[in-house]
Coordinates of N, CA and C in Angstrom, one line a residue:
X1062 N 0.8 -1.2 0.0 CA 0.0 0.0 0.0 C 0.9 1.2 0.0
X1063 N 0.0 2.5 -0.3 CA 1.3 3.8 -0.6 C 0.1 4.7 -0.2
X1064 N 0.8 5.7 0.4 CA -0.1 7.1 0.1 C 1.7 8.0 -0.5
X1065 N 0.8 8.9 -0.8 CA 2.1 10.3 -1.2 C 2.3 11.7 -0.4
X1066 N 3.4 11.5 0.0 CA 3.3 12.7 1.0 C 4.4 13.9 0.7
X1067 N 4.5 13.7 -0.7 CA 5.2 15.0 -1.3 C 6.4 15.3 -1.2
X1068 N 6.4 16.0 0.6 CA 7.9 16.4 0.7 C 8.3 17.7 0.8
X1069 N 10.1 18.2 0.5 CA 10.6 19.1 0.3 C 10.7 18.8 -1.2
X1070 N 10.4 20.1 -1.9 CA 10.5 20.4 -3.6 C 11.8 19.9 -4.2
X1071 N 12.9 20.5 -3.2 CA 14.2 20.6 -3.5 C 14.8 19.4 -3.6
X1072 N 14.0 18.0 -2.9 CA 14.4 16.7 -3.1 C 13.8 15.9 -4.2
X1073 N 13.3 16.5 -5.2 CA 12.7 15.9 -6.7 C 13.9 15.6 -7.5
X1074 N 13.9 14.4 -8.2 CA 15.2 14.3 -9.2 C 14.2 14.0 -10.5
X1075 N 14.3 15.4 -11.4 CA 14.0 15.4 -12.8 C 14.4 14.0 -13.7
X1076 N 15.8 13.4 -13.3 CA 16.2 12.5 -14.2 C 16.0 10.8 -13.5
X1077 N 15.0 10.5 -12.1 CA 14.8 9.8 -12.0 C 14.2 8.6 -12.7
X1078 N 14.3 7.2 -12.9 CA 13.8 6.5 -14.0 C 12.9 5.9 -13.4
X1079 N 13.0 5.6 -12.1 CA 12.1 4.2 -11.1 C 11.0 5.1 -10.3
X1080 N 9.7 5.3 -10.4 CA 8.8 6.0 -10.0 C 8.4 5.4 -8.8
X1081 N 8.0 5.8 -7.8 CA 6.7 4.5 -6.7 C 6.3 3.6 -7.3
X1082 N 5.3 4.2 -8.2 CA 4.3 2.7 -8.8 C 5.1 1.8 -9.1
X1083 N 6.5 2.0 -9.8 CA 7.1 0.9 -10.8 C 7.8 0.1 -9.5
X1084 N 8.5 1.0 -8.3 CA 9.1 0.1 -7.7 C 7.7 -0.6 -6.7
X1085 N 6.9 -0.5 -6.9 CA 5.9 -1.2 -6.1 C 5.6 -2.3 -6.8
X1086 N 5.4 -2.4 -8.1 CA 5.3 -3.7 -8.6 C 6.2 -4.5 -9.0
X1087 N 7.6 -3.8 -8.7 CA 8.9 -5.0 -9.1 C 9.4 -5.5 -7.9
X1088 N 8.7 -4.5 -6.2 CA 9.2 -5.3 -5.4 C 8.1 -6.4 -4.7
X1089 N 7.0 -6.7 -6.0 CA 6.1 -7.8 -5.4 C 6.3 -8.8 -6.8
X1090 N 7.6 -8.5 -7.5 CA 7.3 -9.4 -8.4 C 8.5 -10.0 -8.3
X1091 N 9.6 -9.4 -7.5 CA 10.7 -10.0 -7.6 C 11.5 -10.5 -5.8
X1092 N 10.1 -10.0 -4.8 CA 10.9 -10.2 -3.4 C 9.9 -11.4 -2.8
X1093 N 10.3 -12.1 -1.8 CA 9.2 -13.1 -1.3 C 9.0 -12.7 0.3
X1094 N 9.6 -11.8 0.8 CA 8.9 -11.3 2.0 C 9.1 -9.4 2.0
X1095 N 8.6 -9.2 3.4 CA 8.9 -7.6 3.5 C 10.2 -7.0 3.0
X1096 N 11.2 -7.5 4.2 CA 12.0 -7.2 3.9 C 13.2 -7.1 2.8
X1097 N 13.0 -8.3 2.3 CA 13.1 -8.3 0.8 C 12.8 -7.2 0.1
X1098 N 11.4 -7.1 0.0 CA 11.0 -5.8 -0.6 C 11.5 -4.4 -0.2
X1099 N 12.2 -4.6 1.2 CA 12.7 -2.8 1.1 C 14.0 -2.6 0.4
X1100 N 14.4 -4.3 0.8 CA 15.9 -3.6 -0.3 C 16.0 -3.8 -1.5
X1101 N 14.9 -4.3 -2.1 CA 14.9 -4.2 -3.8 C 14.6 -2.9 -3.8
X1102 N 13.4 -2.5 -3.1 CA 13.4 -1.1 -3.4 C 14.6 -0.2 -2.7
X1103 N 15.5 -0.1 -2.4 CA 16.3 0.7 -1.9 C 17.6 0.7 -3.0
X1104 N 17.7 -1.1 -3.4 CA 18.8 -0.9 -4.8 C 18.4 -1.0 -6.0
X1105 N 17.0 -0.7 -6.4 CA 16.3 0.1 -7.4 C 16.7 1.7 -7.5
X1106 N 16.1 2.4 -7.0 CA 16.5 3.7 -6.5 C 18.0 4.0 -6.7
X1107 N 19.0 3.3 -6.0 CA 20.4 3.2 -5.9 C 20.8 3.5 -7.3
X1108 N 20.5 2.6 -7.6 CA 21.0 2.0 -9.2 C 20.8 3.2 -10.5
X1109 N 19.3 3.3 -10.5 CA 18.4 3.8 -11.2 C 18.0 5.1 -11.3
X1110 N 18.0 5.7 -9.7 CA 17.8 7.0 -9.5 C 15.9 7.1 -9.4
X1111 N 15.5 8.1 -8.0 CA 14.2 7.6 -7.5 C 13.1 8.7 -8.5
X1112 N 12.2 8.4 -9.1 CA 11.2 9.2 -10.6 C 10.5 9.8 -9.5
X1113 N 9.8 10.1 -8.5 CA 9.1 10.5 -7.5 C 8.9 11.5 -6.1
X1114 N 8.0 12.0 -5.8 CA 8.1 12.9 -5.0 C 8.6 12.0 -3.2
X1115 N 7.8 12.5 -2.5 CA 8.3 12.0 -1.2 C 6.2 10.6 -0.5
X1116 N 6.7 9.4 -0.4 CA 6.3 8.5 -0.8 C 6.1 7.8 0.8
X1117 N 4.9 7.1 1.5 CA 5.1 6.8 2.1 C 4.7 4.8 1.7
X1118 N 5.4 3.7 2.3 CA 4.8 2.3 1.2 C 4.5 1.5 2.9
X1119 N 3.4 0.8 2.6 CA 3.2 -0.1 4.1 C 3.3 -1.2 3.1
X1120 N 4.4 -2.4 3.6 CA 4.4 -3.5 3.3 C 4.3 -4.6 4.3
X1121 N 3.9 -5.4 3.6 CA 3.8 -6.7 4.7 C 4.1 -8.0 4.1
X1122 N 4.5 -9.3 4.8 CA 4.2 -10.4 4.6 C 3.4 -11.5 5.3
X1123 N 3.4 -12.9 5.2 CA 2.8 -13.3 6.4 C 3.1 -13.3 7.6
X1124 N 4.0 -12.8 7.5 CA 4.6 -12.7 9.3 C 5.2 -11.2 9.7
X1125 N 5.0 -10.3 9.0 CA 5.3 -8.7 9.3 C 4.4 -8.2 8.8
X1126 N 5.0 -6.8 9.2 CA 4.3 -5.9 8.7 C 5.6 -4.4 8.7
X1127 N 6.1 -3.9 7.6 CA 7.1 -2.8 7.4 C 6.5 -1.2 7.1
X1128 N 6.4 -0.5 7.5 CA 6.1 0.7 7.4 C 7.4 1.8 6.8
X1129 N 7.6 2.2 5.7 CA 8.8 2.9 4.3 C 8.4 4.3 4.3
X1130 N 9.3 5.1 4.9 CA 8.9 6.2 3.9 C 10.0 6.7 3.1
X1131 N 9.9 7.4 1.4 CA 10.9 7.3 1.1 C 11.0 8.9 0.7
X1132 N 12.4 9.7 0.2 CA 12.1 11.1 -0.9 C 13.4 11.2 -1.6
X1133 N 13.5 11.5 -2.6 CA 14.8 12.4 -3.9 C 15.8 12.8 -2.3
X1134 N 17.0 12.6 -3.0 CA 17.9 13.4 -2.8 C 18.4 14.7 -3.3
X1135 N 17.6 15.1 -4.5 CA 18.1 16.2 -5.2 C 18.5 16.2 -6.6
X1136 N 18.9 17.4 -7.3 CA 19.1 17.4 -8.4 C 20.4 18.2 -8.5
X1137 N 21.6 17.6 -8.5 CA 22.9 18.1 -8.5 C 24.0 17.8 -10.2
X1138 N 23.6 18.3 -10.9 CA 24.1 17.8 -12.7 C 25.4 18.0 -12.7
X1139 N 26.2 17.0 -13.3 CA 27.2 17.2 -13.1 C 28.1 16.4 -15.0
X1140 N 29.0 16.7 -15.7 CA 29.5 16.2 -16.8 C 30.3 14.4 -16.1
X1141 N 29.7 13.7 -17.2 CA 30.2 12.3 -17.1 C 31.0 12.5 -18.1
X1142 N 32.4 12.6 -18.2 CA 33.1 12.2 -19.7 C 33.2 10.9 -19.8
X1143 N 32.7 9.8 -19.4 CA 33.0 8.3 -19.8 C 31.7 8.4 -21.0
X1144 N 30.5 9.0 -19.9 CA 29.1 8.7 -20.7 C 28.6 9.5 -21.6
X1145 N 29.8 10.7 -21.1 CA 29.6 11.8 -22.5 C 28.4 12.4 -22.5
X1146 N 27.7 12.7 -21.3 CA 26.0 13.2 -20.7 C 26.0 13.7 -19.3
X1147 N 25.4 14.3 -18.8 CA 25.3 15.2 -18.2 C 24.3 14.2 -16.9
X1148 N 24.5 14.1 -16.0 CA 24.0 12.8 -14.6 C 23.6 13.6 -13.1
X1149 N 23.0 12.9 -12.9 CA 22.7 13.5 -11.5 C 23.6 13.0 -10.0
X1150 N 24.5 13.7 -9.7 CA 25.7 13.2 -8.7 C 24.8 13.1 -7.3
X1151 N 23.6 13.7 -7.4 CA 22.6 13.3 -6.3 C 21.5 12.0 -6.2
X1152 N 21.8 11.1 -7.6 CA 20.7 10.2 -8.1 C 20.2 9.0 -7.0
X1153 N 19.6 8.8 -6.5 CA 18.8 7.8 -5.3 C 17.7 8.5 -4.2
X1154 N 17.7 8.1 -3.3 CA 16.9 7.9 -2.2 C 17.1 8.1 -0.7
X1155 N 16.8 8.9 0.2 CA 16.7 8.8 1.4 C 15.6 8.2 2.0
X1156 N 15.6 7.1 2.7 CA 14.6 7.0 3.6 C 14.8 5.3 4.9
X1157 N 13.9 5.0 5.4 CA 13.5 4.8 6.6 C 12.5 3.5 6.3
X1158 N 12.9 2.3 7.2 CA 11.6 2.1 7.1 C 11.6 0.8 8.6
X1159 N 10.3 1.0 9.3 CA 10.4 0.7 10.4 C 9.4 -1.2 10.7
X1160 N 9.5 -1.7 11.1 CA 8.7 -2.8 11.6 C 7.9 -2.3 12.4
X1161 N 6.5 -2.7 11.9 CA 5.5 -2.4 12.7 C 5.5 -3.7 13.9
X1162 N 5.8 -3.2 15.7 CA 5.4 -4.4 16.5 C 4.1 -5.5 16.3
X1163 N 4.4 -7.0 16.5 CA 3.6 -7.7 16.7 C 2.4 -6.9 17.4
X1164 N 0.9 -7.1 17.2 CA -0.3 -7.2 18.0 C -0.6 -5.4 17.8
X1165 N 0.1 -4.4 17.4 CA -0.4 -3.1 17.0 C -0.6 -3.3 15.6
X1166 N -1.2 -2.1 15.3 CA -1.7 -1.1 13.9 C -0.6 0.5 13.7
X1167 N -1.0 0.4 12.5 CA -0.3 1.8 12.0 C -0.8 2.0 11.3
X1168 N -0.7 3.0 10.2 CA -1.5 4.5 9.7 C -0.8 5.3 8.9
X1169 N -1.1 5.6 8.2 CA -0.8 6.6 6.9 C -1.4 7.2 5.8
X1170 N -1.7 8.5 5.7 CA -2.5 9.3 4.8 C -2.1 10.1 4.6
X1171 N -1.0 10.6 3.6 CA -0.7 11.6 2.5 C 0.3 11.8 3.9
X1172 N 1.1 12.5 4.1 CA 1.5 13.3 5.5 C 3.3 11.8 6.0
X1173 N 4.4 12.6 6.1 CA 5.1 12.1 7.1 C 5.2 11.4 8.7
X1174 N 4.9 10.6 8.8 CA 4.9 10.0 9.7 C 6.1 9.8 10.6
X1175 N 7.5 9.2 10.2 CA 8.4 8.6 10.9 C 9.2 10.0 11.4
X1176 N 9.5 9.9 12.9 CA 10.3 10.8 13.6 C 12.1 10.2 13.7
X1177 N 12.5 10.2 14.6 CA 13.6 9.8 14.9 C 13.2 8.0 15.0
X1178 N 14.3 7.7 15.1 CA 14.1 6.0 14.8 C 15.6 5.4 15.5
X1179 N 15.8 4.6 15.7 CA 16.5 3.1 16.7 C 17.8 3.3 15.3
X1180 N 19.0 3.6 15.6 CA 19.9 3.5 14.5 C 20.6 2.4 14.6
X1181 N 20.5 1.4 15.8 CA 21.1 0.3 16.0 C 20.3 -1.1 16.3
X1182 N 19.4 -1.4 15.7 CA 18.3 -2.4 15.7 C 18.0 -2.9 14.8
X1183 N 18.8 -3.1 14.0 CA 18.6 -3.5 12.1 C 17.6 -4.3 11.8
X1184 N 17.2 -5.5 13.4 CA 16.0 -6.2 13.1 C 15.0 -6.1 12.8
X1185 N 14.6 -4.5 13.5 CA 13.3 -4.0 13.3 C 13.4 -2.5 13.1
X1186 N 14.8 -1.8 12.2 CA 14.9 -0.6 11.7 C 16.1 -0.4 10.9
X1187 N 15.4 -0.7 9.4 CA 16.5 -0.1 8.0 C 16.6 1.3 7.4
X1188 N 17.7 1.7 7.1 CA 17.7 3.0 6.7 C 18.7 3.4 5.6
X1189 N 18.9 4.4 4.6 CA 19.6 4.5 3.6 C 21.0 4.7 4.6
X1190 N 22.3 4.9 4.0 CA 23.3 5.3 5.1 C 23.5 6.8 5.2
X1191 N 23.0 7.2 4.2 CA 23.1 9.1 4.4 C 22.0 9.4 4.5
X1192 N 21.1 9.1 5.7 CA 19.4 10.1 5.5 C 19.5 10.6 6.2
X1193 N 20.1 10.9 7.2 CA 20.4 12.2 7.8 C 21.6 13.1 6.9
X1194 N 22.7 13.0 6.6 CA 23.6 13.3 5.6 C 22.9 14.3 4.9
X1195 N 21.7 13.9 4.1 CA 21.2 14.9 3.1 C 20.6 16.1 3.8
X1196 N 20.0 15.9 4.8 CA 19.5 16.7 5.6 C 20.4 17.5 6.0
X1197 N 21.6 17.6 6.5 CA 22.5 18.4 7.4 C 23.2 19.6 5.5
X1198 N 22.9 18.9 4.3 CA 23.8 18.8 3.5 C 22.8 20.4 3.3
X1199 N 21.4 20.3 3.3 CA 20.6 21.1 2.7 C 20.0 22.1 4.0
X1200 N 21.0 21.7 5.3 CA 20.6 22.9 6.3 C 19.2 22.6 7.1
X1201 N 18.9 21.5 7.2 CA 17.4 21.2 7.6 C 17.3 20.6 8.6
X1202 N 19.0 20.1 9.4 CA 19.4 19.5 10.5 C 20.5 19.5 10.8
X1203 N 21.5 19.8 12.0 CA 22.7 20.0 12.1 C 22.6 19.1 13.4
X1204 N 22.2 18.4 13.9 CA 22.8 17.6 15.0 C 23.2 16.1 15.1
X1205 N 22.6 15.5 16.3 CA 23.3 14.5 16.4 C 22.6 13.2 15.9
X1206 N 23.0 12.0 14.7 CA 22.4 10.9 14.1 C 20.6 11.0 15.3
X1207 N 21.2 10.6 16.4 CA 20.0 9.8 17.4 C 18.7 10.4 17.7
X1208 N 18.9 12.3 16.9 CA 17.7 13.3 17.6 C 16.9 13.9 15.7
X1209 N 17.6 13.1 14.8 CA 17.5 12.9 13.5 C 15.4 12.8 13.0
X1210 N 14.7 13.8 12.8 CA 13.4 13.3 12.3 C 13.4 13.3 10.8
X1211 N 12.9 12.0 10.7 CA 12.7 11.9 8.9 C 11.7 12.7 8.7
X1212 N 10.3 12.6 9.2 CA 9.5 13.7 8.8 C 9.6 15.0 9.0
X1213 N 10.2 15.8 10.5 CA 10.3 17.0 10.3 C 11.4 18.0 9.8
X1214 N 12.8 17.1 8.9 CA 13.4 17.6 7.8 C 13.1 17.3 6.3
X1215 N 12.2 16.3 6.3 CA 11.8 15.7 5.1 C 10.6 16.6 4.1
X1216 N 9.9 16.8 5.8 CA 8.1 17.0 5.1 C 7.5 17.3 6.5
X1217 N 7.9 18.5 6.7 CA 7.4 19.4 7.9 C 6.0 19.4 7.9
X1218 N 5.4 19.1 8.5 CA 3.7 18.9 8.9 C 3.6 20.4 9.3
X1219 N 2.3 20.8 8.1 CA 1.7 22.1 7.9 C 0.1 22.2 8.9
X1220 N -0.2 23.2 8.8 CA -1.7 23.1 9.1 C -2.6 21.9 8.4
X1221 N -2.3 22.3 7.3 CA -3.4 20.7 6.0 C -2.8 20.3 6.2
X1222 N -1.4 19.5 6.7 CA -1.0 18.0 6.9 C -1.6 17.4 7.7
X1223 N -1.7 18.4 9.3 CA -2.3 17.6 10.0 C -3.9 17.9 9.8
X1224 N -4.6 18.6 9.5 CA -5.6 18.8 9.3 C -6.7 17.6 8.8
X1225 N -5.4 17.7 7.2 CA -6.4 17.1 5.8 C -5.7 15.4 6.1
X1226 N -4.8 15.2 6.7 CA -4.0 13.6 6.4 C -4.0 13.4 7.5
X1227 N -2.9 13.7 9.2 CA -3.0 12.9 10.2 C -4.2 13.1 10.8
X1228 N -5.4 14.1 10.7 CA -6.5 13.5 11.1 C -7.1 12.2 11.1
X1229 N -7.0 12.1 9.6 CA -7.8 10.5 8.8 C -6.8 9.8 9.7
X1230 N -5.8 9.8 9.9 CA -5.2 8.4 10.7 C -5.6 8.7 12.3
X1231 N -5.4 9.8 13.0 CA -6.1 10.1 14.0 C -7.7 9.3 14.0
X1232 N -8.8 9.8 13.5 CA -9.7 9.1 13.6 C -9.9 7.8 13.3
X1233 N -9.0 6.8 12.5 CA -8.8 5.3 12.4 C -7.9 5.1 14.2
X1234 N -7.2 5.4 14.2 CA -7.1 4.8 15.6 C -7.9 4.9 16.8
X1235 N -8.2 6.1 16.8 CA -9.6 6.4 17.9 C -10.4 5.5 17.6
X1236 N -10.5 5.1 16.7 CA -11.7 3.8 16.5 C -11.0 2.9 16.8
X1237 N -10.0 2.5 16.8 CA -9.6 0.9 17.3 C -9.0 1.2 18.6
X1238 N -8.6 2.5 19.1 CA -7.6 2.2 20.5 C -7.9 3.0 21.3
X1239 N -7.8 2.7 22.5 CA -8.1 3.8 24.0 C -7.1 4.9 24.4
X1240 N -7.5 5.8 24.4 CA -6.7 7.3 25.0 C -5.7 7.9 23.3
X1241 N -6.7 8.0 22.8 CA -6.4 8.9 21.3 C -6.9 10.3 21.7
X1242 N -8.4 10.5 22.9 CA -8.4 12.2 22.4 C -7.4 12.8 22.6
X1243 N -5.9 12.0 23.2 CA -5.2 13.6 24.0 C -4.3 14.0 22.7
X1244 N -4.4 13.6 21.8 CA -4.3 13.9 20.2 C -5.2 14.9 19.5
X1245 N -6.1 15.2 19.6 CA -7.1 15.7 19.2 C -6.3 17.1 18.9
X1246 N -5.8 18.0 19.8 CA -5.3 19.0 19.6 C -4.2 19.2 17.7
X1247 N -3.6 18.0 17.9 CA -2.5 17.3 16.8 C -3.6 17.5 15.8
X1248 N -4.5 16.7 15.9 CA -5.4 16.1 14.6 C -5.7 17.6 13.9
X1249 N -6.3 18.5 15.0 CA -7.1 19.3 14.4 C -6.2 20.1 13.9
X1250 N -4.9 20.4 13.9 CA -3.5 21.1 13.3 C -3.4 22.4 14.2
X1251 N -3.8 22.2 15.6 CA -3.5 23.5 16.3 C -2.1 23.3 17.3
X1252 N -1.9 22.1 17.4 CA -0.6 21.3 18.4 C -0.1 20.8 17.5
X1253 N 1.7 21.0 16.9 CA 2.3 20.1 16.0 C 2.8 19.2 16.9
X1254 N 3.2 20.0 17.9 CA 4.3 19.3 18.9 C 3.6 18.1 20.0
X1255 N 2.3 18.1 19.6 CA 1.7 16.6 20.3 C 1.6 15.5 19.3
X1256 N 2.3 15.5 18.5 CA 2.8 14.1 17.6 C 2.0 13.1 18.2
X1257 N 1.3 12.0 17.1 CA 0.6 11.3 17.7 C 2.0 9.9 17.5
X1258 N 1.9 9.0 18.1 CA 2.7 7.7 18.0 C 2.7 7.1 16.5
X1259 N 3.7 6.7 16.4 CA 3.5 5.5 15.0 C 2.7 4.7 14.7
X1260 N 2.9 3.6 15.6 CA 1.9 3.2 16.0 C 1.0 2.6 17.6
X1261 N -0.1 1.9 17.2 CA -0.8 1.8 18.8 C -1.8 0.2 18.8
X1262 N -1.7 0.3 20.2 CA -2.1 -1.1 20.4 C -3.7 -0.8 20.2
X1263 N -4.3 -1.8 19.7 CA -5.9 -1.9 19.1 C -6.5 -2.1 20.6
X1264 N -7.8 -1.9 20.9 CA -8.6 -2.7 22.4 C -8.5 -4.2 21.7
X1265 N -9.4 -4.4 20.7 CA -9.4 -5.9 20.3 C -9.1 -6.0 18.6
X1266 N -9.0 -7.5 18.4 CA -8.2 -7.6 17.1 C -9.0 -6.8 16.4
X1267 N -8.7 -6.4 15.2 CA -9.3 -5.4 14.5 C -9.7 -6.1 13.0
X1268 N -11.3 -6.7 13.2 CA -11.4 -7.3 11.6 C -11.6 -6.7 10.2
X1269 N -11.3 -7.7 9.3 CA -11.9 -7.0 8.0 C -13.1 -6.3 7.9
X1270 N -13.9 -6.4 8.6 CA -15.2 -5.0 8.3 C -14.5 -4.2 8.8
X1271 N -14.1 -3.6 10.5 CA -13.5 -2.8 11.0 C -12.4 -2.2 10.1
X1272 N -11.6 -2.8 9.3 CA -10.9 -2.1 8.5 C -11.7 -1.1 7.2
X1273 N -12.3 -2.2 6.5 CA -13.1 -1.3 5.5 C -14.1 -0.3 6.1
X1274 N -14.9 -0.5 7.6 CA -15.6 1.0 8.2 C -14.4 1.8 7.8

């Protein structure tokens, strides 16, 4: 699954070849579990250079569940005399992508989600090796790896971010989990700084109707 969550302008690469959509269907056509699928998609992008704005992908298998967000590194042209063409020395991808715990839910609608993240738990947290890097490169963070947000250098949450997108995931959790109003503030885009969680534990299992309500 994918919503689009845009981003900073400045991380679009005009000469990208690999779009979302396309790496969404080559990493269900060529990986057999999640994490499979993040590193096809991560040396897709690598390779190729990322066609897309700023991207968020929920993947799963039968036994996980991965939550991706991805964006451009930029558009930096530079002369190749081997290829005799003009290349982008910024060509790939920064991003993040986290394991959703056993027995919770997560959430995503148009809007950055992931804050700071576990830089040493590979089990349950992959990351490009410069995604902070680009960030410090473009002035949008100068400190230390561990206090690093993908979303608030990536795709700073506006009034309509939280308004028009973390609401809709705000009210999907209030429906499945206990002590969401102290969010409400967040939802309605008057508190950025009450960040709602990643994710959250449901009251009870949450069925296929409960999802399509």
């Amino acid at each position: 699954g994918e919503t689009t969550f845009g981003g900073r302008t400045e991380l679009i690469d005009p000469t990208g070849i690999v779009d979302y959509g396309s790496l969404m269907f080559m990493a269900l056509e060529r990986s057999t579990s999640a994490r499979e699928a993040i590193k096809i998609i991560a040396d897709l992008v690598e390779e190729y250079g990322y066609g897309s704005d700023g991207e968020t992908f929920s993947i799963s298998d039968a036994n996980e569940v991965w939550y991706m967000e991805i964006i451009g590194k930029g558009y930096t042209p530079i002369y190749d005399k081997k290829l005799n063409d003009t290349i982008n020395s910024d060509k790939g991808a920064v991003w993040v992508a986290i394991r959703i715990p056993d027995g919770y839910v997560s959430g995503h609608a148009n809007a950055a989600r992931i804050t700071t993240f576990p830089w040493n738990d590979p089990e349950n947290c992959k990351y490009a090796p410069d995604v902070a890097d680009v960030a410090r490169k473009f002035g949008w963070f100068n400190g230390e790896d561990k206090d690093f947000s993908f979303a608030e250098a990536y795709a700073p949450a506006d009034f309509s971010a939280l308004r028009g997108c973390e609401a809709r995931v705000w009210a999907f959790f209030r429906t499945v989990a206990d002590d969401m109003d102290q969010y409400e503030d967040y939802a309605m885009g008057h508190n950025p700084n009450n960040r709602m969680p990643l994710w959250v534990m449901p009251r009870e299992k949450v069925s296929p109707k409960l999802l399509m309500d």
